CSV table of C-alpha atoms in Angstrom, one decimal:
chain,number,residue,atom,x,y,z
Z,1,MET,CA,-122.5,-99.0,58.2
Z,2,GLY,CA,-123.8,-95.6,57.4
Z,3,ASN,CA,-127.5,-95.5,58.6
Z,4,ASN,CA,-127.3,-99.2,58.6
Z,5,LYS,CA,-128.7,-100.5,62.2
Z,6,VAL,CA,-128.1,-104.5,63.4
Z,7,ILE,CA,-130.5,-105.5,66.3
Z,8,LYS,CA,-129.2,-108.5,68.6
Z,9,ALA,CA,-131.1,-109.7,70.8
Z,10,GLY,CA,-129.6,-108.7,74.9
Z,11,VAL,CA,-130.2,-110.9,77.9
Z,12,THR,CA,-133.1,-109.7,81.0
Z,13,ALA,CA,-134.3,-112.4,83.9
Z,14,GLU,CA,-137.1,-112.9,85.7
Z,15,LYS,CA,-138.1,-115.1,88.7
Z,16,GLN,CA,-139.3,-118.2,87.4
Z,17,LYS,CA,-143.1,-118.6,89.3
Z,18,ILE,CA,-144.2,-121.8,91.2
Z,19,LEU,CA,-147.2,-123.4,92.7
Z,20,ILE,CA,-147.7,-126.0,95.1
Z,21,VAL,CA,-151.3,-127.4,96.2
Z,22,ASP,CA,-151.1,-129.6,99.0
Z,23,ASP,CA,-153.6,-130.5,102.0
Z,24,ASP,CA,-151.0,-130.4,104.6
Z,25,PRO,CA,-150.1,-127.1,106.0
Z,26,SER,CA,-146.8,-128.1,107.3
Z,27,LEU,CA,-146.0,-129.8,104.0
Z,28,LEU,CA,-146.5,-126.9,102.1
Z,29,ARG,CA,-145.3,-124.5,104.3
Z,30,LEU,CA,-141.9,-126.1,104.3
Z,31,LEU,CA,-141.9,-126.8,100.5
Z,32,GLY,CA,-142.6,-122.7,100.2
Z,33,ILE,CA,-139.6,-121.7,102.2
Z,34,ARG,CA,-137.4,-124.4,100.2
Z,35,LEU,CA,-138.5,-123.2,97.0
Z,36,SER,CA,-138.6,-119.6,97.9
Z,37,ALA,CA,-135.0,-120.3,99.0
Z,38,ALA,CA,-133.5,-121.1,95.3
Z,39,GLY,CA,-135.1,-118.1,94.0
Z,40,TYR,CA,-138.3,-118.7,92.6
Z,41,ALA,CA,-141.8,-116.8,93.8
Z,42,VAL,CA,-144.0,-119.2,95.6
Z,43,GLU,CA,-147.9,-119.6,95.9
Z,44,SER,CA,-149.6,-122.1,97.7
Z,45,ALA,CA,-153.3,-124.1,97.8
Z,46,ALA,CA,-154.7,-126.1,100.5
Z,47,ASN,CA,-156.8,-127.8,98.4
Z,48,ALA,CA,-157.1,-128.1,94.2
Z,49,LYS,CA,-160.0,-125.5,93.6
Z,50,ILE,CA,-158.0,-122.6,95.2
Z,51,ALA,CA,-155.4,-124.0,93.1
Z,52,LEU,CA,-157.5,-123.4,89.7
Z,53,GLY,CA,-158.4,-119.9,91.2
Z,54,ILE,CA,-154.8,-118.4,91.6
Z,55,LEU,CA,-153.6,-119.7,88.2
Z,56,GLU,CA,-155.7,-117.6,86.3
Z,57,SER,CA,-154.1,-114.8,87.8
Z,58,PHE,CA,-150.7,-116.0,89.1
Z,59,HIS,CA,-149.8,-117.8,85.9
Z,60,PRO,CA,-146.7,-120.1,87.0
Z,61,GLN,CA,-144.1,-121.8,85.2
Z,62,MET,CA,-144.6,-124.8,86.9
Z,63,VAL,CA,-147.2,-126.8,89.7
Z,64,ILE,CA,-146.5,-129.0,91.9
Z,65,SER,CA,-149.4,-131.0,93.5
Z,66,ASP,CA,-150.4,-133.9,96.3
Z,67,LEU,CA,-151.5,-136.8,94.3
Z,68,ARG,CA,-153.7,-137.6,97.5
Z,69,MET,CA,-156.0,-134.6,99.0
Z,70,GLU,CA,-159.7,-134.2,99.9
Z,71,GLY,CA,-161.5,-133.2,97.2
Z,72,MET,CA,-160.3,-133.0,93.9
Z,73,ASP,CA,-156.8,-134.7,93.8
Z,74,GLY,CA,-154.2,-134.5,92.1
Z,75,MET,CA,-154.3,-136.1,89.0
Z,76,ALA,CA,-158.4,-134.1,88.6
Z,77,LEU,CA,-156.4,-131.3,89.0
Z,78,PHE,CA,-153.8,-132.1,86.7
Z,79,GLU,CA,-156.4,-133.0,84.2
Z,80,GLN,CA,-158.4,-129.5,84.1
Z,81,ILE,CA,-155.2,-127.5,84.1
Z,82,ARG,CA,-154.0,-129.6,80.8
Z,83,LYS,CA,-157.3,-128.7,79.6
Z,84,GLN,CA,-156.6,-124.6,80.1
Z,85,HIS,CA,-152.8,-124.6,80.0
Z,86,PRO,CA,-151.8,-128.0,77.8
Z,87,ASN,CA,-148.4,-126.9,78.4
Z,88,MET,CA,-148.0,-126.7,81.6
Z,89,PRO,CA,-145.4,-129.3,83.5
Z,90,VAL,CA,-147.7,-131.2,86.4
Z,91,VAL,CA,-145.4,-132.8,89.0
Z,92,ILE,CA,-147.3,-135.0,91.4
Z,93,MET,CA,-146.2,-135.6,95.3
Z,94,THR,CA,-146.9,-139.2,96.0
Z,95,ALA,CA,-146.4,-141.5,99.7
Z,96,HIS,CA,-144.3,-144.3,98.8
Z,97,GLY,CA,-147.2,-146.9,98.8
Z,98,THR,CA,-149.0,-144.9,96.0
Z,99,ILE,CA,-145.9,-145.2,93.1
Z,100,PRO,CA,-147.7,-147.4,90.7
Z,101,ASP,CA,-150.6,-144.6,90.9
Z,102,ALA,CA,-147.7,-142.2,90.4
Z,103,ILE,CA,-145.5,-144.0,87.4
Z,104,ASN,CA,-149.7,-144.3,85.9
Z,105,ALA,CA,-149.8,-140.5,86.1
Z,106,THR,CA,-146.7,-139.8,83.9
Z,107,LYS,CA,-148.0,-142.0,81.3
Z,108,GLN,CA,-150.9,-139.9,81.5
Z,109,GLY,CA,-148.6,-136.8,80.8
Z,110,VAL,CA,-147.3,-135.8,84.0
Z,111,PHE,CA,-144.1,-134.5,84.0
Z,112,SER,CA,-143.0,-136.3,87.1
Z,113,PHE,CA,-143.6,-137.5,90.7
Z,114,LEU,CA,-141.7,-137.0,94.2
Z,115,THR,CA,-142.3,-139.9,96.6
Z,116,LYS,CA,-142.4,-138.5,100.0
Z,117,PRO,CA,-139.8,-137.8,102.0
Z,118,PHE,CA,-138.1,-136.2,99.2
Z,119,GLU,CA,-134.4,-134.2,100.0
Z,120,SER,CA,-134.8,-130.8,98.9
Z,121,GLN,CA,-131.6,-131.7,96.2
Z,122,GLU,CA,-134.3,-133.7,94.4
Z,123,LEU,CA,-137.0,-131.3,94.5
Z,124,LEU,CA,-135.1,-128.8,93.4
Z,125,GLU,CA,-133.6,-130.7,90.6
Z,126,THR,CA,-136.8,-132.2,89.3
Z,127,VAL,CA,-137.9,-128.4,89.1
Z,128,GLN,CA,-135.0,-127.2,86.6
Z,129,GLN,CA,-135.6,-129.9,84.3
Z,130,ALA,CA,-139.4,-129.7,84.4
Z,131,ILE,CA,-138.9,-126.0,84.2
Z,132,ARG,CA,-136.1,-126.1,81.6
Z,133,LEU,CA,-137.8,-129.3,79.0
Z,134,GLN,CA,-140.9,-128.2,79.0
Z,135,PRO,CA,-143.0,-125.7,77.6
Z,136,THR,CA,-144.8,-123.0,79.7
Z,137,SER,CA,-148.1,-121.1,78.8
Z,138,GLN,CA,-146.9,-117.1,77.4
Z,139,THR,CA,-147.9,-114.8,79.9
Z,140,THR,CA,-151.3,-112.8,79.7
Z,141,GLN,CA,-149.1,-109.9,77.5
Z,142,ALA,CA,-147.9,-111.8,74.9
Z,143,LYS,CA,-151.3,-113.6,74.5
Z,144,GLN,CA,-152.6,-109.7,74.3
Z,145,GLN,CA,-149.8,-108.8,71.6
Z,146,LEU,CA,-151.6,-110.1,68.4
Z,147,TRP,CA,-148.7,-109.0,65.9
Z,148,ARG,CA,-146.7,-111.6,67.2
Z,149,GLU,CA,-149.3,-114.7,67.8
Z,150,LYS,CA,-147.8,-117.4,65.1
Z,151,ILE,CA,-144.1,-116.6,67.0
Z,152,ILE,CA,-143.9,-119.0,69.5
Z,153,SER,CA,-140.5,-118.2,71.7
Z,154,ARG,CA,-140.0,-118.1,75.4
Z,155,SER,CA,-135.9,-117.3,75.0
Z,156,THR,CA,-134.6,-113.6,75.7
Z,157,VAL,CA,-132.9,-113.9,72.6
Z,158,MET,CA,-136.1,-113.7,70.6
Z,159,GLU,CA,-138.0,-111.3,73.1
Z,160,SER,CA,-135.6,-108.9,73.0
Z,161,LEU,CA,-135.3,-109.1,69.2
Z,162,LEU,CA,-139.1,-108.9,69.7
Z,163,GLN,CA,-139.2,-105.7,71.4
Z,164,GLN,CA,-137.4,-104.5,68.9
Z,165,THR,CA,-138.9,-105.5,66.3
Z,166,GLN,CA,-142.1,-104.2,67.3
Z,167,GLN,CA,-140.3,-100.7,67.7
Z,168,VAL,CA,-139.5,-100.5,64.4
Z,169,ALA,CA,-142.3,-102.5,62.6
Z,170,ARG,CA,-144.3,-98.1,63.4
Z,171,SER,CA,-142.0,-96.4,60.7
Z,172,ASP,CA,-141.9,-97.5,56.7
Z,173,PHE,CA,-138.1,-97.9,56.9
Z,174,PRO,CA,-137.3,-100.8,54.6
Z,175,LEU,CA,-136.2,-104.1,56.3
Z,176,LEU,CA,-133.5,-106.6,55.8
Z,177,ILE,CA,-133.9,-110.0,57.9
Z,178,HIS,CA,-130.5,-112.3,57.8
Z,179,SER,CA,-130.6,-115.6,58.8
Z,180,GLN,CA,-130.3,-119.0,58.2
Z,181,SER,CA,-133.1,-121.3,56.2
Z,182,GLY,CA,-135.4,-122.7,57.9
Z,183,THR,CA,-135.4,-119.9,61.0
Z,184,GLY,CA,-138.9,-118.3,60.2
Z,185,LYS,CA,-138.0,-114.9,58.2
Z,186,GLU,CA,-141.4,-114.8,56.7
Z,187,LEU,CA,-143.2,-115.2,60.4
Z,188,LEU,CA,-141.4,-112.3,61.4
Z,189,ALA,CA,-142.4,-110.3,58.3
Z,190,GLN,CA,-145.8,-111.0,59.3
Z,191,ALA,CA,-145.2,-110.4,62.4
Z,192,ILE,CA,-143.8,-106.4,61.6
Z,193,HIS,CA,-146.6,-106.0,59.2
Z,194,GLN,CA,-149.0,-106.5,61.7
Z,195,ALA,CA,-147.6,-104.5,64.0
Z,196,SER,CA,-147.8,-102.0,61.7
Z,197,HIS,CA,-150.2,-98.7,60.4
Z,198,ARG,CA,-150.4,-101.2,57.4
Z,199,HIS,CA,-151.6,-104.2,59.3
Z,200,GLN,CA,-155.3,-103.8,57.4
Z,201,LYS,CA,-153.8,-103.7,53.6
Z,202,PRO,CA,-152.1,-106.8,51.8
Z,203,PHE,CA,-149.0,-109.3,53.2
Z,204,THR,CA,-147.4,-110.4,49.9
Z,205,ALA,CA,-144.4,-112.9,50.5
Z,206,ILE,CA,-142.3,-114.2,47.0
Z,207,ASN,CA,-139.2,-116.2,46.8
Z,208,CYS,CA,-137.0,-114.5,45.1
Z,209,ALA,CA,-135.1,-118.2,44.6
Z,210,ALA,CA,-138.2,-120.0,43.3
Z,211,ILE,CA,-139.1,-117.8,39.9
Z,212,PRO,CA,-137.2,-117.7,37.0
Z,213,GLU,CA,-135.3,-114.6,36.1
Z,214,GLN,CA,-137.6,-113.9,32.8
Z,215,LEU,CA,-141.0,-114.8,35.0
Z,216,LEU,CA,-139.5,-112.4,37.9
Z,217,GLU,CA,-140.1,-109.0,36.1
Z,218,SER,CA,-143.7,-109.9,35.4
Z,219,GLU,CA,-144.5,-111.3,38.6
Z,220,LEU,CA,-143.2,-108.1,40.7
Z,221,PHE,CA,-144.4,-105.4,38.4
Z,222,GLY,CA,-147.6,-106.8,35.6
Z,223,HIS,CA,-147.4,-107.1,32.2
Z,224,SER,CA,-149.6,-105.9,29.8
Z,225,LYS,CA,-151.8,-108.1,27.4
Z,226,GLY,CA,-149.2,-109.0,24.0
Z,227,ALA,CA,-146.5,-108.3,25.8
Z,228,PHE,CA,-145.0,-111.4,25.5
Z,229,THR,CA,-145.9,-115.2,24.0
Z,230,GLY,CA,-148.9,-116.8,26.0
Z,231,ALA,CA,-149.9,-112.8,27.6
Z,232,GLU,CA,-153.7,-113.0,26.4
Z,233,LYS,CA,-154.6,-110.5,28.9
Z,234,ASN,CA,-153.4,-107.8,31.3
Z,235,HIS,CA,-151.8,-109.3,34.5
Z,236,THR,CA,-151.7,-107.6,37.9
Z,237,GLY,CA,-148.2,-107.6,39.4
Z,238,LEU,CA,-147.6,-108.4,43.1
Z,239,PHE,CA,-146.4,-104.8,44.0
Z,240,GLN,CA,-149.5,-103.1,42.0
Z,241,ALA,CA,-151.6,-105.9,44.2
Z,242,THR,CA,-149.7,-105.0,47.8
Z,243,ASP,CA,-150.6,-101.0,47.6
Z,244,GLY,CA,-150.7,-99.9,51.1
Z,245,GLY,CA,-149.2,-103.1,52.5
Z,246,THR,CA,-146.5,-104.8,52.5
Z,247,LEU,CA,-144.1,-106.8,50.4
Z,248,PHE,CA,-141.7,-109.3,51.3
Z,249,LEU,CA,-138.8,-110.6,49.3
Z,250,ASP,CA,-137.2,-113.3,50.6
Z,251,GLU,CA,-133.7,-114.5,49.6
Z,252,ILE,CA,-133.7,-111.5,47.7
Z,253,GLY,CA,-129.7,-112.5,47.5
Z,254,ASP,CA,-130.7,-114.6,44.5
Z,255,MET,CA,-132.1,-112.2,42.4
Z,256,PRO,CA,-130.7,-111.9,39.3
Z,257,MET,CA,-128.6,-108.9,38.6
Z,258,SER,CA,-130.0,-107.8,35.4
Z,259,PHE,CA,-133.3,-107.3,37.6
Z,260,GLN,CA,-131.9,-105.7,40.7
Z,261,VAL,CA,-131.4,-102.2,39.2
Z,262,LYS,CA,-135.6,-102.7,37.7
Z,263,LEU,CA,-136.1,-103.4,41.6
Z,264,LEU,CA,-133.8,-100.6,42.5
Z,265,ARG,CA,-135.1,-98.0,40.2
Z,266,ALA,CA,-138.9,-99.0,41.8
Z,267,LEU,CA,-137.9,-98.4,45.1
Z,268,GLN,CA,-136.7,-95.0,44.4
Z,269,GLU,CA,-139.1,-93.4,42.1
Z,270,LYS,CA,-142.4,-95.1,44.2
Z,271,GLU,CA,-143.5,-96.7,41.1
Z,272,ILE,CA,-143.4,-99.7,38.4
Z,273,ARG,CA,-143.7,-100.1,35.1
Z,274,PRO,CA,-145.4,-103.0,33.6
Z,275,VAL,CA,-144.4,-105.6,30.9
Z,276,GLY,CA,-144.9,-104.0,27.9
Z,277,SER,CA,-146.7,-101.2,28.7
Z,278,THR,CA,-145.9,-97.7,28.4
Z,279,GLN,CA,-147.4,-96.0,31.2
Z,280,SER,CA,-145.7,-96.4,34.9
Z,281,VAL,CA,-147.9,-96.5,37.8
Z,282,LYS,CA,-147.5,-95.1,41.9
Z,283,VAL,CA,-146.8,-98.1,44.5
Z,284,ASP,CA,-147.2,-97.5,48.0
Z,285,VAL,CA,-145.7,-100.9,49.7
Z,286,ARG,CA,-143.3,-101.5,52.7
Z,287,ILE,CA,-140.4,-103.4,51.6
Z,288,ILE,CA,-139.4,-106.2,54.0
Z,289,SER,CA,-136.6,-108.4,52.4
Z,290,ALA,CA,-134.7,-111.1,53.6
Z,291,THR,CA,-131.8,-113.3,53.1
Z,292,HIS,CA,-129.2,-116.1,53.7
Z,293,LYS,CA,-126.1,-115.2,52.2
Z,294,ASN,CA,-123.6,-112.4,53.3
Z,295,LEU,CA,-124.4,-109.8,50.8
Z,296,GLN,CA,-121.8,-107.5,52.1
Z,297,GLN,CA,-119.4,-110.1,49.8
Z,298,ALA,CA,-121.8,-110.8,47.2
Z,299,ILE,CA,-121.1,-106.9,46.8
Z,300,ILE,CA,-117.7,-107.7,46.8
Z,301,ASP,CA,-118.1,-110.6,44.6
Z,302,ASN,CA,-120.4,-108.2,42.2
Z,303,THR,CA,-123.2,-110.4,42.4
Z,304,PHE,CA,-125.3,-107.8,44.4
Z,305,ARG,CA,-125.7,-104.1,43.9
Z,306,GLU,CA,-124.1,-101.8,46.8
Z,307,ASP,CA,-127.0,-99.3,45.9
Z,308,LEU,CA,-129.5,-102.2,46.0
Z,309,TYR,CA,-128.0,-103.1,49.2
Z,310,TYR,CA,-128.3,-100.1,51.4
Z,311,ARG,CA,-131.8,-99.0,49.9
Z,312,LEU,CA,-132.9,-102.5,51.2
Z,313,ASN,CA,-130.6,-102.4,54.1
Z,314,VAL,CA,-131.9,-99.2,56.3
Z,315,VAL,CA,-132.4,-101.4,59.6
Z,316,GLU,CA,-131.8,-105.3,59.8
Z,317,LEU,CA,-132.6,-107.8,61.7
Z,318,GLU,CA,-130.3,-110.4,62.2
Z,319,LEU,CA,-133.0,-113.8,63.5
Z,320,PRO,CA,-130.6,-116.3,65.7
Z,321,PRO,CA,-130.8,-120.1,64.5
Z,322,LEU,CA,-132.2,-122.4,66.4
Z,323,SER,CA,-129.1,-124.0,68.3
Z,324,GLU,CA,-129.3,-120.1,69.5
Z,325,ARG,CA,-132.9,-120.2,71.2
Z,326,ARG,CA,-132.9,-123.7,72.6
Z,327,GLU,CA,-135.2,-122.7,75.4
Z,328,ASP,CA,-137.7,-122.3,72.8
Z,329,ILE,CA,-137.6,-126.1,71.6
Z,330,PRO,CA,-139.4,-127.4,74.4
Z,331,LEU,CA,-142.5,-125.0,73.0
Z,332,LEU,CA,-142.1,-125.1,69.8
Z,333,ALA,CA,-141.5,-129.1,69.6
Z,334,GLN,CA,-144.9,-129.1,71.6
Z,335,HIS,CA,-146.5,-126.8,69.0
Z,336,PHE,CA,-145.9,-129.2,66.4
Z,337,LEU,CA,-146.7,-132.4,68.5
Z,338,ASN,CA,-150.3,-130.8,69.2
Z,339,HIS,CA,-150.6,-130.0,65.5
Z,340,CYS,CA,-149.8,-133.4,64.1
Z,341,THR,CA,-152.2,-135.8,66.6
Z,342,GLN,CA,-154.7,-133.2,65.9
Z,343,GLN,CA,-154.3,-134.0,61.8
Z,344,VAL,CA,-153.5,-138.1,62.6
Z,345,HIS,CA,-156.3,-138.1,65.3
Z,346,GLN,CA,-153.4,-139.3,67.7
Z,347,ASP,CA,-153.5,-139.3,71.6
Z,348,ILE,CA,-149.9,-138.3,72.3
Z,349,LYS,CA,-148.8,-136.5,75.6
Z,350,GLY,CA,-146.1,-134.8,74.9
Z,351,PHE,CA,-142.1,-136.0,75.0
Z,352,SER,CA,-140.3,-138.4,77.1
Z,353,GLY,CA,-138.3,-136.3,79.5
Z,354,GLU,CA,-134.5,-137.7,77.6
Z,355,ALA,CA,-136.3,-136.9,74.2
Z,356,MET,CA,-137.0,-133.9,75.3
Z,357,GLU,CA,-132.8,-133.8,76.4
Z,358,LEU,CA,-132.3,-134.5,73.1
Z,359,LEU,CA,-134.3,-132.3,71.4
Z,360,ILE,CA,-132.5,-129.4,73.5
Z,361,SER,CA,-129.0,-130.9,72.7
Z,362,ALA,CA,-129.1,-131.9,68.9
Z,363,PRO,CA,-127.3,-129.3,66.8
Z,364,TRP,CA,-130.4,-128.4,64.3
Z,365,PRO,CA,-128.7,-127.5,61.8
Z,366,GLY,CA,-131.8,-127.6,59.1
Z,367,ASN,CA,-133.8,-125.2,62.0
Z,368,ILE,CA,-136.9,-125.3,62.5
Z,369,ARG,CA,-138.0,-126.8,59.8
Z,370,GLN,CA,-136.3,-129.9,60.7
Z,371,LEU,CA,-137.3,-129.7,64.2
Z,372,GLN,CA,-140.9,-129.9,62.8
Z,373,ASN,CA,-140.0,-132.6,60.5
Z,374,VAL,CA,-138.1,-134.7,63.6
Z,375,VAL,CA,-141.7,-133.8,65.3
Z,376,GLU,CA,-144.0,-134.9,62.7
Z,377,GLN,CA,-141.8,-138.3,61.8
Z,378,SER,CA,-141.8,-139.4,65.9
Z,379,VAL,CA,-145.9,-138.8,65.9
Z,380,ALA,CA,-146.1,-140.5,62.8
Z,381,LEU,CA,-143.8,-143.7,64.5
Z,382,SER,CA,-144.9,-143.3,68.1
Z,383,THR,CA,-147.2,-146.4,69.6
Z,384,GLU,CA,-147.1,-144.9,73.1
Z,385,ALA,CA,-148.4,-141.9,74.9
Z,386,LEU,CA,-145.4,-140.2,75.3
Z,387,ILE,CA,-143.0,-139.7,72.6
Z,388,SER,CA,-139.8,-142.4,73.3
Z,389,ALA,CA,-136.3,-141.0,73.0
Z,390,ASN,CA,-135.7,-144.1,71.0
Z,391,LEU,CA,-138.3,-142.3,68.3
Z,392,VAL,CA,-136.4,-138.7,68.2
Z,393,ARG,CA,-133.0,-140.6,68.4
Z,394,ASN,CA,-133.7,-141.9,64.7
Z,395,ALA,CA,-135.4,-139.3,63.5
Z,396,LEU,CA,-132.3,-137.4,63.7
Z,397,ARG,CA,-130.2,-139.6,62.5
Z,398,ASP,CA,-132.6,-140.4,59.2
Z,399,LYS,CA,-131.3,-137.7,56.4
Z,400,THR,CA,-133.7,-139.2,54.1
Z,401,THR,CA,-136.9,-137.2,55.6
Z,402,GLN,CA,-135.6,-133.6,54.5
Z,403,LEU,CA,-137.2,-133.7,51.1
Z,404,PRO,CA,-134.5,-132.2,48.7
Z,405,SER,CA,-134.7,-128.7,46.3
Z,406,PHE,CA,-136.1,-129.2,43.0
Z,407,VAL,CA,-133.1,-128.6,41.3
Z,408,GLU,CA,-131.1,-131.4,43.4
Z,409,ALA,CA,-134.2,-133.7,43.2
Z,410,ARG,CA,-133.9,-132.9,39.1
Z,411,ASP,CA,-130.4,-132.7,38.9
Z,412,GLN,CA,-130.3,-136.6,40.6
Z,413,PHE,CA,-132.7,-137.6,39.0
Z,414,GLU,CA,-130.6,-136.3,35.7
Z,415,ARG,CA,-127.1,-138.1,36.9
Z,416,ASP,CA,-129.1,-141.2,38.0
Z,417,TYR,CA,-131.2,-141.4,34.4
Z,418,LEU,CA,-127.7,-140.7,32.5
Z,419,ALA,CA,-125.9,-143.4,34.0
Z,420,LYS,CA,-128.7,-145.8,33.7
Z,421,LEU,CA,-128.5,-145.2,30.1
Z,422,LEU,CA,-124.5,-145.7,30.2
Z,423,LYS,CA,-124.6,-148.7,31.8
Z,424,LEU,CA,-127.6,-150.1,29.4
Z,425,THR,CA,-125.3,-148.9,26.3
Z,426,ALA,CA,-121.9,-150.6,27.7
Z,427,GLY,CA,-120.8,-146.4,27.0
Z,428,ASN,CA,-122.2,-146.6,23.8
Z,429,VAL,CA,-123.6,-142.7,23.4
Z,430,SER,CA,-124.6,-142.7,20.0
Z,431,GLN,CA,-127.3,-145.3,21.6
Z,432,ALA,CA,-127.9,-143.3,24.3
Z,433,ALA,CA,-128.6,-140.4,23.4
Z,434,ARG,CA,-131.1,-142.3,20.7
Z,435,ILE,CA,-132.7,-143.9,23.4
Z,436,ALA,CA,-132.9,-140.0,25.2
Z,437,GLN,CA,-134.4,-138.9,22.3
Z,438,ARG,CA,-131.5,-136.5,22.2
Z,439,ASN,CA,-128.8,-135.3,19.6
Z,440,ARG,CA,-124.9,-136.4,20.2
Z,441,THR,CA,-123.8,-132.9,20.5
Z,442,GLU,CA,-126.6,-132.2,23.4
Z,443,PHE,CA,-126.2,-135.5,25.1
Z,444,TYR,CA,-122.4,-135.1,25.5
Z,445,LYS,CA,-123.2,-131.2,27.5
Z,446,LEU,CA,-126.1,-133.3,29.6
Z,447,LEU,CA,-122.9,-135.5,30.4
Z,448,ASN,CA,-120.5,-133.0,31.2
Z,449,ARG,CA,-122.6,-131.2,33.1
Z,450,HIS,CA,-123.3,-134.1,35.4
Z,451,HIS,CA,-119.9,-134.8,35.1
Z,452,LEU,CA,-120.0,-138.2,33.3
Z,453,THR,CA,-118.1,-140.0,30.8
Z,454,ALA,CA,-119.2,-142.6,28.9
Z,455,GLU,CA,-115.5,-144.4,28.7
Z,456,ALA,CA,-116.1,-145.1,32.2
Z,457,PHE,CA,-118.8,-147.5,31.2
Z,458,ARG,CA,-117.1,-149.3,28.3
Z,459,GLU,CA,-116.4,-152.6,28.8
Z,460,GLU,CA,-112.9,-153.5,28.6
């Protein structure tokens, strides 16, 4: 529509890289041939020390190492890799007689083990599962891109979006981020700010749905002393406080219509007028807005101004839900796991293969916010080094761990409270109103709001 540009991701492909480590030259050569024929980029190391050197320049997605080697063995190599690259999956190769050692290794965080001799199909299936299920280190290039350091991703859909994001960040055009709730809209807005020429100036975020209509204007534009009851001194609004920087207006679709015209005027004139003041103030602020709503439908429904929509939506970024970027689930889950274990001082290494399968295949209606909740609950209840599938399964089923919004919680309390009063008084509204310290008229309004009738509670 018009000059609006919707950015969605494309797909790119690159070879996955594998480092194999073994002091048996013939096995090392055979593994290299098998993996290269399957389309992987392979580097070989004859011992663990050589492997550690190759890691720093090759940046593989995973490591396959023999358990028994001269000098540093496979487990010692694993410990060194875990210190430098905690998310890199390691597969251990073992002879039949050392299977108990290999099983113990998986309890310590090793992804899996292969018992020699193994078939090519078994090797390739293990490799595919490790790369698909386990988080890998980001490339050196990504690490150098500090503007996006808080965004954890390796999926092609997100990488393409981030490339486009970096490009549009260089301009001062207003941006609109559209996505479902819980996908990380504010993190993307912060990344845009960090990639822009305004990155040394303030970044300020405000949730338009969380502030009452009568306070929103004061919060954004400020107010003068005496402008209203309680305004005991001058207050600088967020537009002025963010001058030169980026202002992020989250849930813009919930902004009251009465304030939308004032915001439009501020954006057009690049100046604001504090509540109660007769003087306008020039401001230089880049606006990034976000919503989970369909604003074009809101325009049709007369709940959002069309002129404000075009002012805000010069470029639109479509942030995908978690269900469309499942490659990122292992990375995100491990990130939340690391954060949780540091807080509670638990020694949990990761997720079992079955647990990770559950995480990857879950529907995730609550997106990243729900994933974080599931990981936190699993960590809180885990007694093992690896989080089990049962813990993840129970956390996915448990809806009570997802806190309701303030409005939902308040409505639930009011409804339960009113129902309890009516039960206690057997539907006597006058008596119930006296207990609640409300007059009958107000009490009836509360009952109507929650679709409760006194007759339903009267004894027959």
